[in-house]
């Protein structure tokens, strides 16, 4: 009897593998919901519930089903990396971020050395959860400081900032094109709440700016454009970053910011299109610089890693590649460098 079930289970696992290759996840659910589940098959069904729930209009029903299944096998799962990982995924997608981190950390303890893919997936989720927790706990700047920042933007950027979205306590504003600057400008208020100290012990903080073409749609779209999602992702990264951030600082992604573009990094520089008094301000004993975000292609990012920010900016100047506003179809400035 046991051998017969073992053979049936092998066939079921093969069917599951084939269905996953074909993307027929609902057939996986139908198959497993009509099977006698042991611990391994339970994990397969939980995995599929979670994958389908991410694309579902009613994810909580599937997450609840997954959680009930895991509860039925809690004794077998306490030292199983997949069990703990799936528990973490359910908590993460239910908004229980702190609890999910505990589960991901538990899962990492039991990952077999023969399963690097699982290790990578757990670490990715743990990093996401830690990032969300850091963003949630970041207080940004005070209301009075935000009013001063908005006044600075209005005075020097020649238009009224309009609130667009937010990342935690950091508000993102859009400044429409003006006669002096014929492009949209995304700006932040709140990053200066990081309260950075320079090597000299001085308070030197920053806010981030990102110039976009004048015809760029800054209405609230159903699908967030690549430029906006990139800006929000960079802001999230900066909130979590412990390094000192200033002119020339750069960030790198493992993959590009979007499947449709090659940009996989950004660098920060001064607002070269603006007068000196627009590029910084003082609030109390704190100096706040307004840094412009420059997206970089892979070869440009590699060049920046091995050269100064000024050297890279000089390349853009030599090849007459305009950086303000950002054009995602612009040429790669390093394409001719041997």
Short mmCIF file of C-alpha atoms in Angstrom, two decimals:
data_model
loop_
_atom_site.label_atom_id
_atom_site.label_comp_id
_atom_site.label_asym_id
_atom_site.label_seq_id
_atom_site.Cartn_x
_atom_site.Cartn_y
_atom_site.Cartn_z
CA UNK A 1 0.00 0.00 0.00
CA UNK A 2 2.78 2.37 0.98
CA UNK A 3 4.74 1.51 -2.16
CA UNK A 4 1.63 2.09 -4.28
CA UNK A 5 1.14 5.56 -2.75
CA UNK A 6 4.84 6.29 -3.32
CA UNK A 7 4.46 5.50 -7.03
CA UNK A 8 1.29 7.59 -7.27
CA UNK A 9 3.07 10.47 -5.57
CA UNK A 10 5.93 10.32 -8.08
CA UNK A 11 3.43 10.55 -10.92
CA UNK A 12 1.65 13.47 -9.26
CA UNK A 13 4.91 15.36 -8.74
CA UNK A 14 5.79 14.80 -12.40
CA UNK A 15 2.37 16.11 -13.45
CA UNK A 16 2.85 19.17 -11.24
CA UNK A 17 6.24 19.86 -12.79
CA UNK A 18 4.80 19.58 -16.33
CA UNK A 19 1.84 21.82 -15.48
CA UNK A 20 4.14 24.45 -14.00
CA UNK A 21 6.18 24.44 -17.21
CA UNK A 22 2.95 25.07 -19.14
CA UNK A 23 1.83 27.74 -16.67
CA UNK A 24 -1.39 25.83 -15.85
CA UNK A 25 -1.45 26.61 -12.13
CA UNK A 26 -5.22 26.22 -11.78
CA UNK A 27 -4.85 22.64 -13.05
CA UNK A 28 -2.20 22.09 -10.36
CA UNK A 29 -4.69 23.28 -7.74
CA UNK A 30 -7.45 21.06 -9.16
CA UNK A 31 -5.11 18.07 -9.17
CA UNK A 32 -3.85 18.52 -5.62
CA UNK A 33 -7.19 19.45 -4.06
CA UNK A 34 -8.43 16.03 -5.17
CA UNK A 35 -5.41 14.12 -3.85
CA UNK A 36 -4.54 12.58 -0.53
CA UNK A 37 -2.01 15.11 0.74
CA UNK A 38 1.13 14.26 2.63
CA UNK A 39 3.61 16.93 3.77
CA UNK A 40 5.39 17.21 0.39
CA UNK A 41 2.18 17.52 -1.62
CA UNK A 42 0.84 19.98 0.93
CA UNK A 43 3.85 22.23 0.26
CA UNK A 44 3.23 21.95 -3.48
CA UNK A 45 -0.39 23.07 -3.06
CA UNK A 46 0.59 25.90 -0.70
CA UNK A 47 3.22 27.09 -3.19
CA UNK A 48 0.60 27.13 -5.96
CA UNK A 49 -1.99 28.93 -3.82
CA UNK A 50 0.60 31.64 -3.10
CA UNK A 51 1.62 31.99 -6.76
CA UNK A 52 -1.99 32.26 -7.94
CA UNK A 53 -2.95 34.60 -5.08
CA UNK A 54 -0.39 37.17 -6.26
CA UNK A 55 -2.32 37.50 -9.53
CA UNK A 56 -5.79 37.12 -8.05
CA UNK A 57 -8.45 39.74 -7.40
CA UNK A 58 -9.19 37.93 -4.14
CA UNK A 59 -5.78 36.88 -2.78
CA UNK A 60 -6.84 36.54 0.85
CA UNK A 61 -9.09 33.54 0.17
CA UNK A 62 -6.13 31.64 -1.29
CA UNK A 63 -3.75 32.83 1.43
CA UNK A 64 -6.26 31.59 4.04
CA UNK A 65 -6.43 28.20 2.33
CA UNK A 66 -2.63 28.03 2.25
CA UNK A 67 -2.38 28.94 5.94
CA UNK A 68 -4.92 26.28 6.98
CA UNK A 69 -2.93 23.65 5.10
CA UNK A 70 0.31 24.71 6.77
CA UNK A 71 -1.39 24.60 10.17
CA UNK A 72 -2.30 20.96 9.52
CA UNK A 73 1.39 20.07 9.08
CA UNK A 74 2.94 22.33 11.71
CA UNK A 75 4.85 19.50 13.43
CA UNK A 76 6.59 18.45 10.22
CA UNK A 77 7.24 22.04 9.21
CA UNK A 78 9.02 23.56 12.20
CA UNK A 79 12.48 22.73 10.80
CA UNK A 80 11.63 22.74 7.08
CA UNK A 81 12.94 25.66 5.01
CA UNK A 82 10.10 25.58 2.46
CA UNK A 83 7.45 25.47 5.18
CA UNK A 84 8.95 28.47 6.99
CA UNK A 85 9.46 30.33 3.70
CA UNK A 86 5.82 29.88 2.66
CA UNK A 87 4.68 31.00 6.11
CA UNK A 88 6.80 34.11 5.59
CA UNK A 89 5.33 34.73 2.12
CA UNK A 90 1.76 34.58 3.45
CA UNK A 91 2.59 36.98 6.29
CA UNK A 92 4.46 39.31 3.92
CA UNK A 93 1.58 39.46 1.44
CA UNK A 94 -0.86 40.00 4.31
CA UNK A 95 1.07 43.09 5.43
CA UNK A 96 2.54 41.49 8.58
CA UNK A 97 6.08 42.50 7.68
CA UNK A 98 7.82 42.13 11.05
CA UNK A 99 6.36 38.62 11.52
CA UNK A 100 7.39 37.64 7.98
CA UNK A 101 11.02 38.58 8.69
CA UNK A 102 11.06 36.16 11.64
CA UNK A 103 9.84 33.36 9.36
CA UNK A 104 12.36 34.19 6.61
CA UNK A 105 15.18 34.17 9.16
CA UNK A 106 13.93 30.81 10.43
CA UNK A 107 13.79 29.46 6.87
CA UNK A 108 17.40 30.50 6.25
CA UNK A 109 18.54 28.27 9.12
CA UNK A 110 17.28 25.13 7.41
CA UNK A 111 18.08 25.71 3.72
CA UNK A 112 20.03 22.72 2.37
CA UNK A 113 23.32 23.50 0.65
CA UNK A 114 21.96 21.70 -2.42
CA UNK A 115 19.20 24.30 -2.94
CA UNK A 116 20.79 27.67 -3.84
CA UNK A 117 17.61 28.80 -5.64
CA UNK A 118 15.58 28.57 -2.44
CA UNK A 119 18.32 30.38 -0.52
CA UNK A 120 18.25 33.21 -3.07
CA UNK A 121 14.43 33.48 -2.99
CA UNK A 122 14.31 33.61 0.80
CA UNK A 123 17.01 36.29 0.89
CA UNK A 124 15.18 38.38 -1.72
CA UNK A 125 11.99 38.29 0.32
CA UNK A 126 13.82 38.98 3.56
CA UNK A 127 15.55 42.00 2.01
CA UNK A 128 12.20 43.30 0.69
CA UNK A 129 10.59 42.90 4.09
CA UNK A 130 13.49 44.57 5.90
CA UNK A 131 13.37 47.43 3.42
CA UNK A 132 9.62 47.92 3.95
CA UNK A 133 10.09 47.90 7.71
CA UNK A 134 12.85 50.52 7.47
CA UNK A 135 10.71 52.74 5.21
CA UNK A 136 7.74 52.42 7.58
CA UNK A 137 9.84 53.51 10.57
CA UNK A 138 11.49 56.47 8.78
CA UNK A 139 9.92 59.76 9.94
CA UNK A 140 11.08 62.03 7.09
CA UNK A 141 11.23 65.74 7.83
CA UNK A 142 8.95 67.88 9.99
CA UNK A 143 5.91 69.69 8.57
CA UNK A 144 7.65 73.05 9.06
CA UNK A 145 10.72 71.81 7.16
CA UNK A 146 8.53 70.49 4.35
CA UNK A 147 6.86 73.90 3.99
CA UNK A 148 10.28 75.53 3.69
CA UNK A 149 11.33 72.98 1.06
CA UNK A 150 8.15 73.55 -0.95
CA UNK A 151 8.68 77.30 -0.75
CA UNK A 152 12.24 76.81 -2.09
CA UNK A 153 10.98 74.68 -4.96
CA UNK A 154 8.29 77.20 -5.89
CA UNK A 155 10.72 80.12 -5.80
CA UNK A 156 13.61 78.56 -7.72
CA UNK A 157 11.84 75.97 -9.92
CA UNK A 158 9.32 78.54 -11.16
CA UNK A 159 6.13 76.60 -10.47
CA UNK A 160 3.93 75.25 -7.67
CA UNK A 161 4.85 71.69 -6.57
CA UNK A 162 1.88 69.29 -6.76
CA UNK A 163 1.84 66.15 -4.61
CA UNK A 164 2.11 63.06 -6.83
CA UNK A 165 2.71 60.08 -4.54
CA UNK A 166 4.71 59.06 -1.51
CA UNK A 167 7.20 56.48 -0.28
CA UNK A 168 6.63 56.07 3.44
CA UNK A 169 7.07 59.52 4.97
CA UNK A 170 8.79 60.92 1.87
CA UNK A 171 6.41 62.88 -0.35
CA UNK A 172 6.98 63.04 -4.11
CA UNK A 173 5.92 66.21 -5.93
CA UNK A 174 5.81 67.12 -9.60
CA UNK A 175 6.68 70.62 -10.81
CA UNK A 176 5.22 71.37 -14.23
CA UNK A 177 7.27 72.94 -17.06
CA UNK A 178 7.91 76.68 -16.95
CA UNK A 179 9.33 79.28 -19.34
CA UNK A 180 12.79 78.87 -17.76
CA UNK A 181 12.76 75.07 -17.55
CA UNK A 182 10.74 73.38 -20.27
CA UNK A 183 10.34 69.99 -18.59
CA UNK A 184 8.66 68.27 -15.65
CA UNK A 185 10.60 67.87 -12.43
CA UNK A 186 9.94 65.22 -9.80
CA UNK A 187 11.17 66.30 -6.36
CA UNK A 188 11.11 64.89 -2.84
CA UNK A 189 10.44 66.26 0.62
CA UNK A 190 11.56 64.10 3.51
CA UNK A 191 14.88 62.52 2.55
CA UNK A 192 16.60 65.39 4.37
CA UNK A 193 15.21 63.81 7.55
CA UNK A 194 18.03 61.24 7.37
CA UNK A 195 20.13 63.78 9.34
CA UNK A 196 23.44 62.85 7.72
CA UNK A 197 26.77 63.93 9.13
CA UNK A 198 29.71 64.73 6.86
CA UNK A 199 33.28 63.66 7.64
CA UNK A 200 33.70 67.05 9.32
CA UNK A 201 30.71 66.39 11.56
CA UNK A 202 28.50 68.92 9.77
CA UNK A 203 24.81 68.32 9.05
CA UNK A 204 24.63 67.79 5.29
CA UNK A 205 21.41 66.36 3.90
CA UNK A 206 19.75 66.14 0.51
CA UNK A 207 16.51 65.97 -1.44
CA UNK A 208 16.25 64.24 -4.81
CA UNK A 209 15.16 65.70 -8.17
CA UNK A 210 14.47 63.93 -11.46
CA UNK A 211 13.81 65.84 -14.70
CA UNK A 212 11.36 64.34 -17.21
CA UNK A 213 10.28 65.54 -20.70
CA UNK A 214 7.53 68.15 -20.90
CA UNK A 215 5.15 65.72 -22.63
CA UNK A 216 5.63 63.08 -19.92
CA UNK A 217 2.25 62.20 -18.40
CA UNK A 218 2.24 63.02 -14.69
CA UNK A 219 -1.43 62.17 -14.19
CA UNK A 220 -2.13 59.24 -11.90
CA UNK A 221 -1.93 56.30 -14.36
CA UNK A 222 -3.32 52.81 -13.80
CA UNK A 223 0.06 51.41 -14.76
CA UNK A 224 2.98 53.25 -13.18
CA UNK A 225 5.49 54.34 -15.87
CA UNK A 226 9.03 52.98 -15.64
CA UNK A 227 10.42 56.43 -14.79
CA UNK A 228 8.12 56.80 -11.77
CA UNK A 229 8.67 53.27 -10.46
CA UNK A 230 12.44 53.75 -10.84
CA UNK A 231 12.33 57.03 -8.91
CA UNK A 232 10.24 55.45 -6.13
CA UNK A 233 12.58 52.45 -5.95
CA UNK A 234 15.61 54.72 -5.66
CA UNK A 235 13.91 56.75 -2.91
CA UNK A 236 13.18 53.51 -1.03
CA UNK A 237 16.82 52.47 -1.39
CA UNK A 238 18.05 55.85 -0.14
CA UNK A 239 15.84 55.68 2.96
CA UNK A 240 17.45 52.34 3.81
CA UNK A 241 20.99 53.37 2.84
CA UNK A 242 23.47 53.87 5.69
CA UNK A 243 26.27 55.37 3.59
CA UNK A 244 26.71 59.14 3.30
CA UNK A 245 24.90 60.33 0.17
CA UNK A 246 26.05 63.34 -1.80
CA UNK A 247 27.35 64.48 -5.19
CA UNK A 248 28.63 61.56 -7.29
CA UNK A 249 27.02 58.84 -5.18
CA UNK A 250 25.74 55.92 -7.26
CA UNK A 251 23.45 52.93 -6.80
CA UNK A 252 23.51 49.64 -8.69
CA UNK A 253 20.76 47.06 -9.30
CA UNK A 254 21.37 43.39 -10.05
CA UNK A 255 18.94 43.71 -12.95
CA UNK A 256 17.59 46.67 -14.89
CA UNK A 257 14.85 48.86 -13.40
CA UNK A 258 12.50 47.66 -16.13
CA UNK A 259 12.34 44.75 -18.56
CA UNK A 260 11.96 47.24 -21.41
CA UNK A 261 15.10 49.28 -20.63
CA UNK A 262 18.77 48.65 -19.92
CA UNK A 263 19.18 51.17 -17.09
CA UNK A 264 20.51 49.35 -14.03
CA UNK A 265 21.94 52.17 -11.92
CA UNK A 266 21.73 55.84 -11.05
CA UNK A 267 24.17 58.58 -10.10
CA UNK A 268 23.50 61.84 -8.29
CA UNK A 269 24.90 65.19 -9.37
CA UNK A 270 24.17 68.89 -8.99
CA UNK A 271 21.33 70.71 -10.73
CA UNK A 272 23.49 72.03 -13.55
CA UNK A 273 20.51 73.64 -15.26
CA UNK A 274 19.80 75.87 -12.24
CA UNK A 275 21.50 78.79 -10.52
CA UNK A 276 23.71 78.13 -7.49
CA UNK A 277 21.16 79.45 -4.99
CA UNK A 278 18.62 76.89 -6.26
CA UNK A 279 20.94 73.96 -5.61
CA UNK A 280 21.06 74.12 -1.81
CA UNK A 281 19.40 75.74 1.19
CA UNK A 282 19.91 75.95 4.95
CA UNK A 283 17.38 75.04 7.63
CA UNK A 284 18.80 75.81 11.05
CA UNK A 285 22.29 74.31 11.22
CA UNK A 286 21.50 71.87 8.41
CA UNK A 287 22.57 72.29 4.79
CA UNK A 288 20.32 70.59 2.24
CA UNK A 289 21.57 69.92 -1.29
CA UNK A 290 19.18 69.27 -4.17
CA UNK A 291 20.66 66.39 -6.17
CA UNK A 292 19.61 65.41 -9.67
CA UNK A 293 19.16 61.70 -10.39
CA UNK A 294 20.92 60.50 -13.56
CA UNK A 295 19.93 56.94 -14.68
CA UNK A 296 22.88 54.93 -16.00
CA UNK A 297 23.23 52.09 -18.49
CA UNK A 298 25.48 49.09 -17.57
CA UNK A 299 28.64 50.36 -19.31
CA UNK A 300 28.13 53.85 -17.87
CA UNK A 301 27.71 52.41 -14.39
CA UNK A 302 30.86 50.34 -14.82
CA UNK A 303 32.73 53.47 -15.95
CA UNK A 304 31.52 55.34 -12.85
CA UNK A 305 32.76 52.51 -10.61
CA UNK A 306 36.26 53.02 -11.94
CA UNK A 307 36.25 56.79 -12.48
CA UNK A 308 34.98 59.94 -10.83
CA UNK A 309 31.49 61.35 -11.29
CA UNK A 310 33.01 64.40 -12.98
CA UNK A 311 34.81 62.17 -15.50
CA UNK A 312 31.52 60.53 -16.47
CA UNK A 313 29.73 63.89 -16.70
CA UNK A 314 32.54 65.12 -18.95
CA UNK A 315 31.92 62.16 -21.28
CA UNK A 316 28.27 63.12 -21.59
CA UNK A 317 29.33 66.68 -22.36
CA UNK A 318 31.91 65.63 -24.97
CA UNK A 319 29.40 63.45 -26.81
CA UNK A 320 26.66 66.07 -26.48
CA UNK A 321 24.25 63.71 -24.74
CA UNK A 322 21.65 65.72 -22.87
CA UNK A 323 20.91 64.55 -19.33
CA UNK A 324 18.21 67.08 -18.42
CA UNK A 325 15.50 66.02 -18.95
CA UNK A 326 15.95 62.24 -18.88
CA UNK A 327 15.30 60.52 -22.22
CA UNK A 328 15.12 56.73 -21.91
CA UNK A 329 16.07 56.23 -25.58
CA UNK A 330 19.29 58.27 -25.31
CA UNK A 331 22.58 56.78 -26.52
CA UNK A 332 24.99 54.94 -24.23
CA UNK A 333 27.82 57.41 -23.64
CA UNK A 334 30.34 54.58 -23.19
CA UNK A 335 29.55 52.79 -26.44
CA UNK A 336 32.70 54.09 -28.16
CA UNK A 337 35.11 53.57 -25.25
CA UNK A 338 37.52 50.70 -25.82
#
